[in-house]
Tab-separated table of C-alpha atoms and ligand atoms in Angstrom:
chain	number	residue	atom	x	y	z
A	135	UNK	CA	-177.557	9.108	-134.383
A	136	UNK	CA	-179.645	8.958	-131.200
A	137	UNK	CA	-182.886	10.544	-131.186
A	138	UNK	CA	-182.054	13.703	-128.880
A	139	UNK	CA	-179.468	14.344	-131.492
A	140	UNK	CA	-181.997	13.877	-134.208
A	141	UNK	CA	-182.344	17.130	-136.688
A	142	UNK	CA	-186.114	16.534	-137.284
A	143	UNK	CA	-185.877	19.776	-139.440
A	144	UNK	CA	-183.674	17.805	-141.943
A	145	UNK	CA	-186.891	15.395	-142.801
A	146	UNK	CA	-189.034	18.272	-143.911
A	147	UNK	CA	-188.738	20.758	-147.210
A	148	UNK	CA	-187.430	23.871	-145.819
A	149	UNK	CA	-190.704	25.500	-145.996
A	150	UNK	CA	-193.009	23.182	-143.686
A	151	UNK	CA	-189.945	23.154	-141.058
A	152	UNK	CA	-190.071	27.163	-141.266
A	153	UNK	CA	-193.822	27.295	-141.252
A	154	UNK	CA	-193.870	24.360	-138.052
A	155	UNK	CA	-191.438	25.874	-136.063
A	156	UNK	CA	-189.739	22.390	-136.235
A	157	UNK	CA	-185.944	23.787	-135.276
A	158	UNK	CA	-182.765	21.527	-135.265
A	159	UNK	CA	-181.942	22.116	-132.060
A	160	UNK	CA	-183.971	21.399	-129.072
A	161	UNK	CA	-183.936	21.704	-124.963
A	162	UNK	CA	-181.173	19.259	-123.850
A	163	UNK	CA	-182.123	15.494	-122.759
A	164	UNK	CA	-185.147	16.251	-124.737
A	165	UNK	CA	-185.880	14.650	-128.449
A	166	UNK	CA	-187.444	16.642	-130.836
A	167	UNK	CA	-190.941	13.978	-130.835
A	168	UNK	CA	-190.873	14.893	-127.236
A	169	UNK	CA	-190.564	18.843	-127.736
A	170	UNK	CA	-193.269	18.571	-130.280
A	171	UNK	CA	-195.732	16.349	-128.075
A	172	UNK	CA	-195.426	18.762	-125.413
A	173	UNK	CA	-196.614	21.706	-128.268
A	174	UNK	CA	-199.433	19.138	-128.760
A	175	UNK	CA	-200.742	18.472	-125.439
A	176	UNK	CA	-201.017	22.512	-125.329
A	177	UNK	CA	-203.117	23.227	-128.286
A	178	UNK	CA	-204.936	19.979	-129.407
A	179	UNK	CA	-208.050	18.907	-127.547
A	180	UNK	CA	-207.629	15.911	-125.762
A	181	UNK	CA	-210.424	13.525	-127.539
A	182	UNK	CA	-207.695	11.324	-128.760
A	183	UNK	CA	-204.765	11.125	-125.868
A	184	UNK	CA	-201.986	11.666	-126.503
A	185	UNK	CA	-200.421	10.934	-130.087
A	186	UNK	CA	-198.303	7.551	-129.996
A	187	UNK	CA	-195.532	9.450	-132.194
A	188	UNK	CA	-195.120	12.607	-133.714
A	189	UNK	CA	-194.814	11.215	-137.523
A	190	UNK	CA	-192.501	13.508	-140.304
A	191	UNK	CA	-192.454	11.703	-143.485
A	192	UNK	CA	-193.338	8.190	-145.821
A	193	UNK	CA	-192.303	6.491	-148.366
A	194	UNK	CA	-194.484	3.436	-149.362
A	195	UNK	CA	-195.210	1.033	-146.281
A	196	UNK	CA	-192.499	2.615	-144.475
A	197	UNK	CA	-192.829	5.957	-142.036
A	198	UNK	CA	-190.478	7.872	-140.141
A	199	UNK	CA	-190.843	9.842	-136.819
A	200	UNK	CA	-189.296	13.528	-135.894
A	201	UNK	CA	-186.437	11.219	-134.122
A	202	UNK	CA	-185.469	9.634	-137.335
A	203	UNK	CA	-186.863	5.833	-136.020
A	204	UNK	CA	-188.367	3.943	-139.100
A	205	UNK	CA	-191.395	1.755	-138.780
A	206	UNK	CA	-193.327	-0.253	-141.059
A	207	UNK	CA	-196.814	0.926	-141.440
A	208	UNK	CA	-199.335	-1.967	-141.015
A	209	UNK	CA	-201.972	0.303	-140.632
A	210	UNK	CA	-201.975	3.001	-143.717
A	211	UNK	CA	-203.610	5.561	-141.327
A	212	UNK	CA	-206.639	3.580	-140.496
A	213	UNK	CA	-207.017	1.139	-143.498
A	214	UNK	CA	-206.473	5.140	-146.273
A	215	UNK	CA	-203.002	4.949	-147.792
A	216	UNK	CA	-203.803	2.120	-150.227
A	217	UNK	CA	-200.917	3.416	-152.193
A	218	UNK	CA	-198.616	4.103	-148.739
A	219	UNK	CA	-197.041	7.243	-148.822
A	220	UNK	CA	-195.821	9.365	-151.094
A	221	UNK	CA	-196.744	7.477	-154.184
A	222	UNK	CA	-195.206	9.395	-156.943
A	223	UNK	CA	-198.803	9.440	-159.072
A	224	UNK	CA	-201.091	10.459	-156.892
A	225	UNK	CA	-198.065	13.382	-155.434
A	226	UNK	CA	-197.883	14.680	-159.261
A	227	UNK	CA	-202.171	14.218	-159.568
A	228	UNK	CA	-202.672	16.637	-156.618
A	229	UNK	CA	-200.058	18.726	-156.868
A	230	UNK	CA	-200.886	19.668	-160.513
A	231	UNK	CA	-204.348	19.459	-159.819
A	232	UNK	CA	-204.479	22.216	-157.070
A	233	UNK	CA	-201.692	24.253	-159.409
A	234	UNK	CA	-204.294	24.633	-161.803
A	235	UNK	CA	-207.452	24.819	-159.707
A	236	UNK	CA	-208.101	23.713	-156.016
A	237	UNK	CA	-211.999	24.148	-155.135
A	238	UNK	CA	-214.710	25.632	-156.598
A	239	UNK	CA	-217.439	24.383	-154.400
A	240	UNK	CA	-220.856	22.394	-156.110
A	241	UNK	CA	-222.005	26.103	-157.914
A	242	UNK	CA	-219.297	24.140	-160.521
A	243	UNK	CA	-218.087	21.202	-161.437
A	244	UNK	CA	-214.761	19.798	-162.843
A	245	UNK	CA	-213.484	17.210	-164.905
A	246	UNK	CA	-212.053	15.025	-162.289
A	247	UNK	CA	-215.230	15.206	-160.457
A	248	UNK	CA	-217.543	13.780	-163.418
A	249	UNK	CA	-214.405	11.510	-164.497
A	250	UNK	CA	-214.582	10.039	-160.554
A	251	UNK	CA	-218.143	9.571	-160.573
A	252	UNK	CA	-218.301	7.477	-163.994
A	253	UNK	CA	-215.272	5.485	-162.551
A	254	UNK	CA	-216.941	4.481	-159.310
A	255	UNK	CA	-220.112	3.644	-161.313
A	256	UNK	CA	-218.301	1.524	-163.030
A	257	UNK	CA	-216.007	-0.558	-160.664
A	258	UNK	CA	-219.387	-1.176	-158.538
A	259	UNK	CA	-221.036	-2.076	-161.493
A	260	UNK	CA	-223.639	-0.275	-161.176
A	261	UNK	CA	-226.891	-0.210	-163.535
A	262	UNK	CA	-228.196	2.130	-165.438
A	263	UNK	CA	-229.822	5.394	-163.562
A	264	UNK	CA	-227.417	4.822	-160.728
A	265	UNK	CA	-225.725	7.865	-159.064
A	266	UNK	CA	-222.617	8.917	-156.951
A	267	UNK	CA	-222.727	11.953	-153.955
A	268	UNK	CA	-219.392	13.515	-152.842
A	269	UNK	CA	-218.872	14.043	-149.012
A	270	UNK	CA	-215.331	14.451	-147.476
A	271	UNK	CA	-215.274	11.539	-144.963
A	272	UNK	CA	-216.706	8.510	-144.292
A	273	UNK	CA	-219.171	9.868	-141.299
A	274	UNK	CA	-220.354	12.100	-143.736
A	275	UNK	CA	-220.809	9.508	-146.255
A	276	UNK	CA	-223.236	7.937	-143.677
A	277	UNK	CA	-224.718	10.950	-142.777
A	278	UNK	CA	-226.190	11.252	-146.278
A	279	UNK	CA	-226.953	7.784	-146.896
A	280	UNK	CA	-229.057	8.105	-142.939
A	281	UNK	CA	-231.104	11.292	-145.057
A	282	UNK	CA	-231.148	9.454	-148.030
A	283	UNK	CA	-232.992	6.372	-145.576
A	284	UNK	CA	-235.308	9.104	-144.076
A	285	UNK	CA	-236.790	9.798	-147.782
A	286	UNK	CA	-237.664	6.112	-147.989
A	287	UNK	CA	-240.099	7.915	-145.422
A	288	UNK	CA	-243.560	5.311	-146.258
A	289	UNK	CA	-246.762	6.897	-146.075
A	290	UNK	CA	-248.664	8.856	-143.605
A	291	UNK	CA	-250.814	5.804	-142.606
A	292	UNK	CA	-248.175	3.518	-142.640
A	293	UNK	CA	-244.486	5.381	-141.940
A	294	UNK	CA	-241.408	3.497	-142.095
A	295	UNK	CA	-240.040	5.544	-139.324
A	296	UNK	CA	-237.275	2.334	-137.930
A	297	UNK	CA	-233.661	1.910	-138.967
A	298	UNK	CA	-231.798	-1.077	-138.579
A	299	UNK	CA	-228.295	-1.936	-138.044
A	300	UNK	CA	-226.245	-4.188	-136.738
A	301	UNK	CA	-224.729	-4.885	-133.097
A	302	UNK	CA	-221.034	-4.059	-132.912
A	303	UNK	CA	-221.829	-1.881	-135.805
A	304	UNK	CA	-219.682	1.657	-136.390
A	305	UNK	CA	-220.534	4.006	-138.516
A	306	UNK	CA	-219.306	7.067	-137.296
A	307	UNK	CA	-219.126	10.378	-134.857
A	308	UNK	CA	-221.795	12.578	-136.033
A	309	UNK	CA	-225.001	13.001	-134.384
A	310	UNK	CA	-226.871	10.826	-137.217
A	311	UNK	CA	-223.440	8.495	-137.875
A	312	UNK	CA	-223.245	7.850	-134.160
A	313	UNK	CA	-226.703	7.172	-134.296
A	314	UNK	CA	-226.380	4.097	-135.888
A	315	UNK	CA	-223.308	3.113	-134.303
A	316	UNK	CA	-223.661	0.029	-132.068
A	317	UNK	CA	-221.353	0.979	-128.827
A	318	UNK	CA	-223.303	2.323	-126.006
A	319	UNK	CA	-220.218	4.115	-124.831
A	320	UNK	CA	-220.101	6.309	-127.928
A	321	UNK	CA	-223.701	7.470	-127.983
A	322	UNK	CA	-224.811	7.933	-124.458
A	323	UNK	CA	-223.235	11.383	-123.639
A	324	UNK	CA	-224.485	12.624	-126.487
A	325	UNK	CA	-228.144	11.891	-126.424
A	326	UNK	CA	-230.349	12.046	-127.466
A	327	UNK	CA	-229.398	11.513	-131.142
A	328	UNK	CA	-231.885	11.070	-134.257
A	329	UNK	CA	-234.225	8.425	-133.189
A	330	UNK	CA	-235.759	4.986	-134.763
A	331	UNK	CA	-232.561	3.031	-134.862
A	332	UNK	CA	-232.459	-0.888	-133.409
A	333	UNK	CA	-229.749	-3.237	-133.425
A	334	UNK	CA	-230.231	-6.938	-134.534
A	335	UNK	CA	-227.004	-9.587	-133.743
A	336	UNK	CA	-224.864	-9.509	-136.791
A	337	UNK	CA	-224.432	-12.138	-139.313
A	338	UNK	CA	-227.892	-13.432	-137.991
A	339	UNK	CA	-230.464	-13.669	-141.107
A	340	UNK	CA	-233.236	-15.022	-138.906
A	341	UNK	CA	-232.969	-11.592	-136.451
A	342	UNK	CA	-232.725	-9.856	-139.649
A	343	UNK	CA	-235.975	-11.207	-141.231
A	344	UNK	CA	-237.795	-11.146	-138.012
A	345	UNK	CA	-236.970	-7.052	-137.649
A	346	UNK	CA	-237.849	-5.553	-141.046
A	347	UNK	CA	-241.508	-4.978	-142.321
A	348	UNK	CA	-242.643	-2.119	-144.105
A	349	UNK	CA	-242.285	-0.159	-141.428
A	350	UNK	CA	-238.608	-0.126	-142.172
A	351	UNK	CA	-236.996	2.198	-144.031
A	352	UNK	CA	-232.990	1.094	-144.388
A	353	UNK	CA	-230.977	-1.224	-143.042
A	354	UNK	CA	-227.166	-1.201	-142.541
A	355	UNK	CA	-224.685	-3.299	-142.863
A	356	UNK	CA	-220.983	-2.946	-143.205
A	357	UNK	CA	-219.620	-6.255	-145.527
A	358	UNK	CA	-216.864	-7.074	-142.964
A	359	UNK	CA	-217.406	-5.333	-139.489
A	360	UNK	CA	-213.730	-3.169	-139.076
A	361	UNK	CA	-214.109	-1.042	-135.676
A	362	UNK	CA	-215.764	-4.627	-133.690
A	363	UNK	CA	-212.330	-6.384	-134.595
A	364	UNK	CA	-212.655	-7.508	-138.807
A	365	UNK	CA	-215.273	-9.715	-138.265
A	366	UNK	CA	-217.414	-11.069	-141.514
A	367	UNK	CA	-220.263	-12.850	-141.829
A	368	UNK	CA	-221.339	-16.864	-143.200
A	369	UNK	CA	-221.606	-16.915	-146.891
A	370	UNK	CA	-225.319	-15.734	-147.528
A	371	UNK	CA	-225.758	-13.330	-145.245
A	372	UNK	CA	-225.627	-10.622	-147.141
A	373	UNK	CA	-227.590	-12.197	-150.136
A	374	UNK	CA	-229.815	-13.152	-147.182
A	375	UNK	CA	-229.952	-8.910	-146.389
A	376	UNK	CA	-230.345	-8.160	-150.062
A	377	UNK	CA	-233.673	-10.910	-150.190
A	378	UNK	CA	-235.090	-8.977	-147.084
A	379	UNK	CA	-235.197	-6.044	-147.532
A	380	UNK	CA	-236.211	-6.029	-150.678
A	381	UNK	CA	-239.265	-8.350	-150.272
A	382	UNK	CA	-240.099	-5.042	-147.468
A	383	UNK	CA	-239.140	-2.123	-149.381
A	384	UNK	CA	-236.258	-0.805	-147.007
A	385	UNK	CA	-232.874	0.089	-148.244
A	386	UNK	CA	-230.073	-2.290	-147.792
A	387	UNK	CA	-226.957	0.219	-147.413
A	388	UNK	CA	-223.589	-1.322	-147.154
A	389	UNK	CA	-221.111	1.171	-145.380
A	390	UNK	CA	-217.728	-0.117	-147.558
A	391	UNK	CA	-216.074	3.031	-145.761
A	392	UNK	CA	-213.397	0.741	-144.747
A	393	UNK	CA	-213.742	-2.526	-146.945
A	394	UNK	CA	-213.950	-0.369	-149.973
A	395	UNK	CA	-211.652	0.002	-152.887
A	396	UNK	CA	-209.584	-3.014	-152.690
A	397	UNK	CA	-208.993	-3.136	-149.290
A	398	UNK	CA	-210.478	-6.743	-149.249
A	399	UNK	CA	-209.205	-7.855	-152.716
A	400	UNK	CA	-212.199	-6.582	-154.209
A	401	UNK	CA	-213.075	-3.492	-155.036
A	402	UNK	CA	-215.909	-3.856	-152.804
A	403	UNK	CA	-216.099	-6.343	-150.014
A	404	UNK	CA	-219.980	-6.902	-151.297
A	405	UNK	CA	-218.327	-7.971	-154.236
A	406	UNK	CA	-216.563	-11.266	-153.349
A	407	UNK	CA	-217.837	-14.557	-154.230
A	408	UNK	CA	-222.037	-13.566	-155.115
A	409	UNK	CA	-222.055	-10.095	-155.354
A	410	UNK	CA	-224.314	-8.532	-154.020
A	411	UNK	CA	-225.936	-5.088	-154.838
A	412	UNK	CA	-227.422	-2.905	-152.455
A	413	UNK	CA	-229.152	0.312	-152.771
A	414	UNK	CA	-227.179	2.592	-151.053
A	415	UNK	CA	-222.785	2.099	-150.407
A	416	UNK	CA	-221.107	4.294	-148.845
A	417	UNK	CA	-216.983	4.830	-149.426
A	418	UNK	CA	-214.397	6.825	-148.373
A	419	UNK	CA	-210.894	5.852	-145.944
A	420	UNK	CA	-208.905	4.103	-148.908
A	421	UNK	CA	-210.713	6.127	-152.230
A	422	UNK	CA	-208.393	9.350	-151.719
A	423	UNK	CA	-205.332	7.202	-151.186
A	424	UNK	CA	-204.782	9.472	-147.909
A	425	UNK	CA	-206.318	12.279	-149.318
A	426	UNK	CA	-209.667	13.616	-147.550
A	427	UNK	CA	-212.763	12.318	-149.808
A	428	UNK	CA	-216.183	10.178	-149.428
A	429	UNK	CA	-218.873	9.073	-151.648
A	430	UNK	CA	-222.518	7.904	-151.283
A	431	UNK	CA	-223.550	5.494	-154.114
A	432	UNK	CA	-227.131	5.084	-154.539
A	433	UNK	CA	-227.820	2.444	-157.309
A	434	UNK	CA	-230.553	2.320	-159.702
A	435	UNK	CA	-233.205	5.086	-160.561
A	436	UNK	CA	-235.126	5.119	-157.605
A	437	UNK	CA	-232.894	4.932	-154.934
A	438	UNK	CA	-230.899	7.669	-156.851
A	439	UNK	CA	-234.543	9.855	-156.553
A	440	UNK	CA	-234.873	10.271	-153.117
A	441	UNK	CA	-232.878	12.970	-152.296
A	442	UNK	CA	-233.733	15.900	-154.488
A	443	UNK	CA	-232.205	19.526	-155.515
A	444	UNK	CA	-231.673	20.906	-152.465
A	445	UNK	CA	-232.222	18.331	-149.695
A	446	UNK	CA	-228.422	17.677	-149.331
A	447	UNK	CA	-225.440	19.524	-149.734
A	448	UNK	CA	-221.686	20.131	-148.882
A	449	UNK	CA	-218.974	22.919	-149.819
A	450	UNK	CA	-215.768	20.941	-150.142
A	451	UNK	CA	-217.578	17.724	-151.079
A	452	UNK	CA	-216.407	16.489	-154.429
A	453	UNK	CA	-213.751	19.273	-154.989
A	454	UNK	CA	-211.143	18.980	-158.229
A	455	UNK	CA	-208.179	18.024	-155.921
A	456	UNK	CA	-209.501	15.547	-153.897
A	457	UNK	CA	-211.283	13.943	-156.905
A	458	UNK	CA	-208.281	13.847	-158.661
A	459	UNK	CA	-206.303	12.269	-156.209
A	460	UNK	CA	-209.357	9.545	-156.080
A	461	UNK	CA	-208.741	9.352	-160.288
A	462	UNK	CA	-205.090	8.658	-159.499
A	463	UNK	CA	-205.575	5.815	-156.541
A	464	UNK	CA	-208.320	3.773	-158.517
A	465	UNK	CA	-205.977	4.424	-162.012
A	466	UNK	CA	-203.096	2.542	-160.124
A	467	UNK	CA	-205.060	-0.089	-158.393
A	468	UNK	CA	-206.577	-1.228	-161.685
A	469	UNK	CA	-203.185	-0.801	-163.343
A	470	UNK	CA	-200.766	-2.500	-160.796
A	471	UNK	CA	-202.874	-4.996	-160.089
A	472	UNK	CA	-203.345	-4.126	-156.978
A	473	UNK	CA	-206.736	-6.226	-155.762
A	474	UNK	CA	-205.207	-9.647	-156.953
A	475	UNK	CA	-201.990	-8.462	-154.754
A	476	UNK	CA	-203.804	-7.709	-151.848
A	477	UNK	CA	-205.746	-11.273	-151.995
A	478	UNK	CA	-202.020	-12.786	-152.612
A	479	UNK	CA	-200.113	-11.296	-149.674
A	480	UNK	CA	-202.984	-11.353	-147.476
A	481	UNK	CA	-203.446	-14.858	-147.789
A	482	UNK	CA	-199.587	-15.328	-146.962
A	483	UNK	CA	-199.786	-12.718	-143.624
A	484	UNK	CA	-202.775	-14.625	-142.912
A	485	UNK	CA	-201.040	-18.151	-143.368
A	486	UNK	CA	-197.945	-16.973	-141.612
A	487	UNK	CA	-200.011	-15.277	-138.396
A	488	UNK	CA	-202.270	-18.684	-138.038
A	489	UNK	CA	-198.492	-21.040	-137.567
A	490	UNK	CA	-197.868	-18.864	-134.412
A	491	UNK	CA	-199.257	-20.427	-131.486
A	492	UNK	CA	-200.501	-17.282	-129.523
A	493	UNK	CA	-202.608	-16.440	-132.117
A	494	UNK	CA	-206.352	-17.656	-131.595
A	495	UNK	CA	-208.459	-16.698	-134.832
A	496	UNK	CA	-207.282	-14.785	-137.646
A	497	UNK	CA	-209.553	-13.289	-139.930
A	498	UNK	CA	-208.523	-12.188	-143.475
A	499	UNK	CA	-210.125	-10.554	-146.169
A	500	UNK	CA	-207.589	-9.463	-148.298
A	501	UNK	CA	-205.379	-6.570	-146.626
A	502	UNK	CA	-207.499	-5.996	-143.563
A	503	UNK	CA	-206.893	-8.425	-141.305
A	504	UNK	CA	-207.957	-9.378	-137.676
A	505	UNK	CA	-206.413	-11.834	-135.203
A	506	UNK	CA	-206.897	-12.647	-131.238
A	507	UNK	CA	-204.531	-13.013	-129.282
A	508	UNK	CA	-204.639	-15.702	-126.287
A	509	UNK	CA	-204.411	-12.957	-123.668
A	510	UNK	CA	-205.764	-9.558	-123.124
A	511	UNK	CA	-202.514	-7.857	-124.372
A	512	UNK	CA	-203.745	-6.053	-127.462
A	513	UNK	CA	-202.572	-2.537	-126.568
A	514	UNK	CA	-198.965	-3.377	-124.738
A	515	UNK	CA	-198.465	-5.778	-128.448
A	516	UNK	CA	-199.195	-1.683	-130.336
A	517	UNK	CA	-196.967	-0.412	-127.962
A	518	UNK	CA	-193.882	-3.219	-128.374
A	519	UNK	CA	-194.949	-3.225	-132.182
A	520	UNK	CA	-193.651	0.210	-132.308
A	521	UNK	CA	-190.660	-0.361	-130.291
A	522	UNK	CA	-189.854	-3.034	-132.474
A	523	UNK	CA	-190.328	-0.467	-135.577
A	524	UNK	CA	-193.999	-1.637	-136.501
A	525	UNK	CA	-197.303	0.007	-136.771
A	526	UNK	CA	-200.388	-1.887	-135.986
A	527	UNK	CA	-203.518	-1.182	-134.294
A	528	UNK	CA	-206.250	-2.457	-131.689
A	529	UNK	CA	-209.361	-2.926	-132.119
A	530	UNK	CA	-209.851	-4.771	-128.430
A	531	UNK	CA	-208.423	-6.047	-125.301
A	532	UNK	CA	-207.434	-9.292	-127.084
A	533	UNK	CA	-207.636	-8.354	-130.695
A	534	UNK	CA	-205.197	-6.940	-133.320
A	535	UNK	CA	-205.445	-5.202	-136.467
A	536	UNK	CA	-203.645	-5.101	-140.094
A	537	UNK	CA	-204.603	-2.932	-142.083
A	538	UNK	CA	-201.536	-1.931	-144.371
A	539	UNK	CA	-201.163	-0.289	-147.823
A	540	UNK	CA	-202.073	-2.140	-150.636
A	541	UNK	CA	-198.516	-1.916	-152.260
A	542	UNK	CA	-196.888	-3.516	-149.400
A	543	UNK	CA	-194.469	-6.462	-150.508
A	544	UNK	CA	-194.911	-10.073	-149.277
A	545	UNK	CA	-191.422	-9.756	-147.891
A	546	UNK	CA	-192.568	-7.151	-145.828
A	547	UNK	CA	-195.666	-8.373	-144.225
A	548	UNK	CA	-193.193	-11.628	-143.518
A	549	UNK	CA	-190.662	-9.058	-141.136
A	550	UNK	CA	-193.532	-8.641	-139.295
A	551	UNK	CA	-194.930	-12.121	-138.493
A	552	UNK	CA	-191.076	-13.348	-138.133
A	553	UNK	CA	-191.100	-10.157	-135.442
A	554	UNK	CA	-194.393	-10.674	-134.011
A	555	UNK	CA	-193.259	-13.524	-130.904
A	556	UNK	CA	-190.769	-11.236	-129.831
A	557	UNK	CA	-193.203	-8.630	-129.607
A	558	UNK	CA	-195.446	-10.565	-127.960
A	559	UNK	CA	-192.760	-11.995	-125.259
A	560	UNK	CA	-192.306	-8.173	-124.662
A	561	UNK	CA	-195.766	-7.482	-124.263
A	562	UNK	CA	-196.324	-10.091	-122.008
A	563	UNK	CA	-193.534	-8.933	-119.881
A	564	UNK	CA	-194.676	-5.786	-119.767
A	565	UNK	CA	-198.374	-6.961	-118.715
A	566	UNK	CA	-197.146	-9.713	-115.964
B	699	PLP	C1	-213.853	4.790	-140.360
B	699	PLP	C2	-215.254	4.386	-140.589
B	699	PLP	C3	-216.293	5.337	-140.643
B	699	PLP	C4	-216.043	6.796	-140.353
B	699	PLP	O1	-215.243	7.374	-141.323
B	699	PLP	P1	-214.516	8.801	-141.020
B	699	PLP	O2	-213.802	9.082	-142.313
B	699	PLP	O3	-213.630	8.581	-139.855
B	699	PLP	O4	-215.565	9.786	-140.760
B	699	PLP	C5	-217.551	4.889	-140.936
B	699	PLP	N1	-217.810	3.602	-141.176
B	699	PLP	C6	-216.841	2.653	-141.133
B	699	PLP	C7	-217.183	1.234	-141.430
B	699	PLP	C8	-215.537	3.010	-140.830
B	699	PLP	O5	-214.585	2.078	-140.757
């Protein structure tokens, strides 16, 4: 069927294509992506361009757009769907969840709330005393781990009034997020933003150790940098992080928004080879499995003091349905095995990317991967991925990103590194 005879109302339950307005029929030489793009560009702001494709349902690693094209999703919405889409657990988890009861805001509490909080405790082994915070995204996960740095406050004579974090660093949109977020691009327009945050060159311990004193209050690190292109650090550094900030009192808070829950084989990228155990980690992208949720871990009794009754809040932070679709993605990545599969087939993407010889440096932890390409073709290879049927991102000019669900099959990931010279004979073509 060709796309502008496509009957994009066919992909959807009756009910979304009635409440969308998504019709079978549509203007002539049009498609229905294009019809709905055009809706789009009317009514959404413009801080993200225009859409790539207008996207109408999943099943596992595989998506499908209004014009009935297939792709295979290497990028599980930004390193989220760990399970891919429509996993049948966490479907029945939510779906029963909100048909018995949906929100009830932090006056109350559920049992999928407390049941979430033990279960985190426990995957990040956690000691005793240690305590969980619900947010509903990653930036606000930050936000109240940057408040939970300002209570480390010092004393009056001697204030730790400095954060520290890393260069390339991003933690972020929100005034305090963006704060600590490395690119100058981001944060200039919106100066100025909470103050007392420097930048020391990642994966440096000798910058590191020369920038905290007591004057200090946190430092941040995120165990493999994402946004800057999946970039980790020599073994030690963040033992090296741990030894430093301890020896000054500041808080060493690892933002495992996107190396979190199995995404790197672990369930925390802090985890692998010496763990190491911060004060402060902050979670959220793959915990909901696609469904809206963060966390702020503080560990131990006295980082789990410092924000009392009534210095933080949130209404929809921690609610029974996204909790329970949290329950439901950690349940079936402890059950399926999930972290040792991720390790498995990322090791074989990683294996199959480094025989190609346009690729320059790939960097694998697990299921988020990174990889430079020998020319500055990074967005034309997104743009012939999906072509080709394949969804991947870029973090840079020269630099590609995998970040797919966790299920995905060995077999798959292979359809994609057998496809990726062709992609990249297109791309070139299309940059010459
Ligand atoms: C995505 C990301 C964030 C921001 O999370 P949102 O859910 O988009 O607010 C923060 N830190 C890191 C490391 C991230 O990758």
């Amino acid at each position: 069927m060709s796309p502008a005879s496509h009957d994009a109302a066919a992909d959807l339950p009756a009910d979304l294509a009635q409440l969308t307005g998504v019709g079978a029929a549509h203007a002539p030489g049009t498609t229905a992506g294009d019809e709905l793009l055009g809706r789009y560009r009317d009514s959404l702001m413009g801080v993200f361009g225009t859409p790539q494709r207008v996207l109408v349902r999943g099943s596992g690693a595989r998506v499908w757009d209004a014009d009935g094209k297939e792709y295979l999703d290497l990028l599980a919405g930004i390193a989220v769907n760990a399970l891919g889409h429509a996993h049948p657990l966490l479907t029945s988890v939510v779906t029963s969840q909100l048909a018995t009861l949906g929100h009830i805001s932090n006056f109350f509490t559920s049992p999928t709330q407390i049941a979430l909080a033990e279960k985190l405790l426990q995957v990040a082994q956690a000691p005793a005393g240690s305590k969980v915070f619900f947010a509903n995204s990653g930036t606000e996960a930050n936000e109240a781990a940057f408040k939970l740095a300002r209570r480390n406050a010092g004393t009056p004579e001697r204030p730790r009034n400095r954060i520290v974090a890393l260069e390339n660093a991003f933690h972020g949109r929100s005034m305090g997020a963006l704060a600590l977020t490395w690119k100058q691009a981001y944060r200039e327009p919106f100066e100025p933003l909470p103050g007392g945050v420097e930048w020391v060159p990642a994966g440096d311990a000798e910058a590191l150790r020369a920038a905290v004193d007591d004057t200090v209050a946190a430092v941040f690190i995120e165990p493999v940098q994402g946004e800057a292109g999946v970039r980790g650090y020599d073994d030690g550094y963040l033992a090296a992080a741990r030894e430093i900030t301890q020896a000054a009192g500041a808080l060493l808070v690892f933002d495992e928004v996107q190396t979190g829950i199995g995404r790197t084989g672990e369930w925390f990228a802090s985890q692998s080879g010496t763990a190491v155990v911060p004060d402060a980690m902050t979670l959220a992208k793959g915990l909901g499995g696609g469904f809206p949720i963060g966390a702020l871990i503080t560990f131990g009794g006295a980082a789990s003091s410092l924000l009392s009754a009534g210095q933080h809040g949130t209404t929809f932070g921690g609610n029974p349905a996204a909790t329970a679709a949290a329950l439901a993605t950690l349940h079936t990545i402890e059950t399926q095995g999930l972290l040792e599969h991720a390790r498995r087939v990322g090791a074989a993407a990683a294996s199959g990317l480094r025989g190609l010889g346009f690729v320059a440096d790939v960097r694998q932890f697990g299921l988020l991967i990174g990889f430079d390409l020998d020319a500055d073709i990074a967005p034309a290879m997104v743009q012939c991925a999906l072509d080709a049927g394949f969804i991947i991102n870029a973090p840079g000019p020269r630099t590609l990103r995998l970040a797919p669900p966790l299920i995905i099959t060995q077999e798959q990931i292979a359809a994609f590194v057998a496809a990726l010279p062709g992609i990249y004979d297109a791309a070139q073509k299309e940059t010459a």
